[in-house]
């Protein structure tokens, strides 16, 4: 499996998952994600998928500081409707990492380890997202705006050719390369594109 080299060099997210520990899945329930893991599940790499990953990275860093984040102990709210724009795509990435779901997640064992009811949409919040710890009540809001990290101007022309089915094999390859170069640039400008504030 070949992929852009930077996928494996992005910030990683390490969490402690009590359910995983209980079921003997990972030693001490320690699980670690990198961007490549998310890309495999999403099926592609784009500014939205990378943004969702980076928002989760920064939110968990702010919420837990020097502590290890606890999977299943995080509630996530979205200002948007999941059926509008890219909120649903972002929510899927957040779910993969935090385990939080709206309705469809694991309902727990004897009242423990539940993952459902840890996500909601159309929330009355001032930012695009809010991450909240269930144990302490501490929360942070997160906004993501990659517009300041533009892509190569040639991408628009190449995308047009691809959509029309008239692009050559070389143009198709070039478009993919330029697209991922923008995603890489977004990672390199994480503090410019992701804004985290205490709620």
Short mmCIF file of C-alpha atoms in Angstrom, two decimals:
data_model
loop_
_atom_site.label_atom_id
_atom_site.label_comp_id
_atom_site.label_asym_id
_atom_site.label_seq_id
_atom_site.Cartn_x
_atom_site.Cartn_y
_atom_site.Cartn_z
CA UNK A 1 0.00 0.00 0.00
CA UNK A 2 1.55 3.25 -1.14
CA UNK A 3 0.55 6.66 0.20
CA UNK A 4 2.05 10.12 0.79
CA UNK A 5 4.90 9.95 3.27
CA UNK A 6 3.51 12.68 5.52
CA UNK A 7 0.53 10.49 6.51
CA UNK A 8 2.79 8.62 8.90
CA UNK A 9 4.52 11.72 10.26
CA UNK A 10 1.52 13.63 11.54
CA UNK A 11 0.76 14.21 15.25
CA UNK A 12 -0.55 11.07 16.94
CA UNK A 13 -3.37 10.72 19.45
CA UNK A 14 -2.94 8.34 22.39
CA UNK A 15 -5.93 7.47 24.55
CA UNK A 16 -6.79 5.06 27.34
CA UNK A 17 -9.87 3.03 26.51
CA UNK A 18 -11.49 1.37 29.58
CA UNK A 19 -13.64 -0.88 27.38
CA UNK A 20 -10.60 -2.07 25.45
CA UNK A 21 -8.81 -2.75 28.72
CA UNK A 22 -11.82 -4.65 30.11
CA UNK A 23 -12.06 -6.85 27.01
CA UNK A 24 -8.30 -7.41 26.74
CA UNK A 25 -8.07 -5.75 23.34
CA UNK A 26 -5.03 -3.56 24.02
CA UNK A 27 -2.71 -3.77 27.00
CA UNK A 28 -3.94 -1.36 29.69
CA UNK A 29 -6.45 -0.12 27.12
CA UNK A 30 -3.85 2.13 25.50
CA UNK A 31 -4.72 2.85 21.88
CA UNK A 32 -2.95 5.22 19.51
CA UNK A 33 -4.19 6.79 16.29
CA UNK A 34 -2.34 8.54 13.51
CA UNK A 35 -3.66 10.24 10.40
CA UNK A 36 -3.08 7.14 8.27
CA UNK A 37 -5.51 5.19 10.48
CA UNK A 38 -8.20 7.79 9.86
CA UNK A 39 -7.53 7.96 6.12
CA UNK A 40 -7.94 4.20 5.82
CA UNK A 41 -11.35 4.38 7.49
CA UNK A 42 -12.49 7.51 5.65
CA UNK A 43 -11.24 6.19 2.33
CA UNK A 44 -9.57 9.44 1.36
CA UNK A 45 -7.48 12.38 2.55
CA UNK A 46 -8.78 15.91 2.14
CA UNK A 47 -8.93 19.24 4.02
CA UNK A 48 -12.12 18.13 5.79
CA UNK A 49 -10.77 14.78 7.03
CA UNK A 50 -7.43 16.32 8.03
CA UNK A 51 -9.25 19.21 9.71
CA UNK A 52 -11.41 16.86 11.76
CA UNK A 53 -8.30 14.99 12.84
CA UNK A 54 -6.43 18.18 13.75
CA UNK A 55 -9.41 19.60 15.65
CA UNK A 56 -9.52 16.43 17.73
CA UNK A 57 -5.77 16.56 18.33
CA UNK A 58 -5.91 20.14 19.59
CA UNK A 59 -9.13 19.71 21.58
CA UNK A 60 -7.81 16.67 23.47
CA UNK A 61 -4.48 18.39 24.13
CA UNK A 62 -6.32 21.34 25.66
CA UNK A 63 -8.81 19.22 27.62
CA UNK A 64 -6.33 16.80 29.12
CA UNK A 65 -3.03 18.71 29.19
CA UNK A 66 -0.48 16.18 30.54
CA UNK A 67 -3.10 13.48 31.19
CA UNK A 68 -3.99 10.67 28.79
CA UNK A 69 -7.44 11.26 27.26
CA UNK A 70 -10.05 8.68 28.22
CA UNK A 71 -11.98 7.19 25.31
CA UNK A 72 -15.68 7.16 26.13
CA UNK A 73 -15.29 10.05 28.58
CA UNK A 74 -15.69 12.80 25.99
CA UNK A 75 -18.92 14.40 24.80
CA UNK A 76 -18.82 16.24 21.46
CA UNK A 77 -21.32 18.82 20.26
CA UNK A 78 -21.65 20.22 16.74
CA UNK A 79 -23.27 23.51 15.86
CA UNK A 80 -24.31 22.18 12.44
CA UNK A 81 -26.89 19.70 11.25
CA UNK A 82 -25.17 16.38 10.37
CA UNK A 83 -26.90 16.35 6.98
CA UNK A 84 -25.57 19.76 5.96
CA UNK A 85 -22.13 20.56 4.61
CA UNK A 86 -19.30 18.42 5.97
CA UNK A 87 -20.46 18.11 9.61
CA UNK A 88 -21.25 14.42 9.12
CA UNK A 89 -17.81 13.69 7.68
CA UNK A 90 -16.12 15.50 10.57
CA UNK A 91 -18.31 13.68 13.08
CA UNK A 92 -17.31 10.30 11.64
CA UNK A 93 -13.63 11.09 12.19
CA UNK A 94 -14.28 12.32 15.73
CA UNK A 95 -16.23 9.14 16.44
CA UNK A 96 -13.39 6.93 15.26
CA UNK A 97 -11.02 8.58 17.72
CA UNK A 98 -13.15 9.38 20.77
CA UNK A 99 -15.77 6.64 20.44
CA UNK A 100 -18.52 9.23 20.90
CA UNK A 101 -21.72 8.66 18.92
CA UNK A 102 -25.19 10.15 18.87
CA UNK A 103 -27.40 7.03 18.84
CA UNK A 104 -25.69 4.14 17.11
CA UNK A 105 -22.71 3.55 19.39
CA UNK A 106 -22.08 0.85 21.96
CA UNK A 107 -24.72 0.98 24.68
CA UNK A 108 -22.47 -0.38 27.41
CA UNK A 109 -22.16 -3.35 29.75
CA UNK A 110 -24.20 -3.20 32.93
CA UNK A 111 -24.23 0.59 32.82
CA UNK A 112 -20.54 0.98 31.99
CA UNK A 113 -18.54 1.79 28.85
CA UNK A 114 -21.48 3.29 26.89
CA UNK A 115 -20.53 5.28 23.79
CA UNK A 116 -23.99 6.31 22.58
CA UNK A 117 -25.47 9.66 23.62
CA UNK A 118 -21.99 11.21 23.65
CA UNK A 119 -22.53 13.33 20.53
CA UNK A 120 -25.16 15.84 19.48
CA UNK A 121 -25.84 18.21 16.61
CA UNK A 122 -27.64 21.54 16.16
CA UNK A 123 -26.11 22.54 19.49
CA UNK A 124 -26.46 26.03 20.93
CA UNK A 125 -22.73 26.73 21.00
CA UNK A 126 -20.62 29.66 19.83
CA UNK A 127 -18.16 27.60 17.77
CA UNK A 128 -18.25 24.79 15.23
CA UNK A 129 -17.58 22.12 17.86
CA UNK A 130 -17.36 21.64 21.59
CA UNK A 131 -15.47 18.84 23.37
CA UNK A 132 -16.39 18.19 27.01
CA UNK A 133 -14.92 15.87 29.64
CA UNK A 134 -17.57 13.90 31.50
CA UNK A 135 -15.46 13.49 34.63
CA UNK A 136 -14.53 17.13 35.26
CA UNK A 137 -17.04 19.04 33.13
CA UNK A 138 -14.23 21.00 31.51
CA UNK A 139 -14.96 21.91 27.90
CA UNK A 140 -13.30 23.60 24.95
CA UNK A 141 -14.71 24.99 21.73
CA UNK A 142 -13.04 24.45 18.38
CA UNK A 143 -13.18 26.27 15.05
CA UNK A 144 -11.48 25.11 11.87
CA UNK A 145 -10.75 27.34 8.88
CA UNK A 146 -8.25 26.12 6.25
CA UNK A 147 -8.93 28.99 3.83
CA UNK A 148 -5.63 30.67 4.68
CA UNK A 149 -3.75 27.63 3.37
CA UNK A 150 -4.46 27.75 -0.33
CA UNK A 151 -3.73 25.07 -2.87
CA UNK A 152 -1.86 25.24 -6.14
CA UNK A 153 -3.93 27.29 -8.64
CA UNK A 154 -3.49 24.51 -11.20
CA UNK A 155 -5.70 22.18 -9.15
CA UNK A 156 -8.93 23.80 -10.32
CA UNK A 157 -8.05 23.30 -13.98
CA UNK A 158 -6.99 19.71 -13.40
CA UNK A 159 -10.10 18.92 -11.36
CA UNK A 160 -12.24 20.26 -14.19
CA UNK A 161 -10.56 17.90 -16.64
CA UNK A 162 -10.93 14.97 -14.27
CA UNK A 163 -14.62 15.65 -13.72
CA UNK A 164 -15.16 15.84 -17.48
CA UNK A 165 -13.24 12.62 -18.04
CA UNK A 166 -10.69 14.24 -20.35
CA UNK A 167 -7.63 14.31 -18.07
CA UNK A 168 -4.56 12.30 -19.07
CA UNK A 169 -3.00 9.76 -16.71
CA UNK A 170 -0.22 12.25 -15.99
CA UNK A 171 -2.72 15.01 -15.19
CA UNK A 172 -4.65 12.69 -12.89
CA UNK A 173 -1.47 11.85 -10.99
CA UNK A 174 -0.45 15.51 -10.80
CA UNK A 175 -3.84 16.50 -9.40
CA UNK A 176 -3.59 13.92 -6.64
CA UNK A 177 -0.09 15.08 -5.77
CA UNK A 178 -1.12 18.75 -5.60
CA UNK A 179 -4.22 17.88 -3.56
CA UNK A 180 -2.20 16.05 -0.93
CA UNK A 181 0.40 18.83 -0.88
CA UNK A 182 -2.36 21.15 0.32
CA UNK A 183 -3.40 18.67 3.00
CA UNK A 184 0.22 18.46 4.13
CA UNK A 185 0.39 22.27 4.25
CA UNK A 186 -2.69 22.29 6.50
CA UNK A 187 -0.92 19.96 8.92
CA UNK A 188 2.13 22.24 8.83
CA UNK A 189 -0.09 25.18 9.80
CA UNK A 190 -2.15 23.51 12.52
CA UNK A 191 -2.07 26.52 14.87
CA UNK A 192 -3.21 28.77 12.03
CA UNK A 193 -6.20 26.70 10.93
CA UNK A 194 -7.48 25.30 14.27
CA UNK A 195 -8.62 27.67 17.01
CA UNK A 196 -9.32 26.21 20.46
CA UNK A 197 -10.84 28.20 23.34
CA UNK A 198 -12.05 27.36 26.83
CA UNK A 199 -15.84 27.25 26.94
#
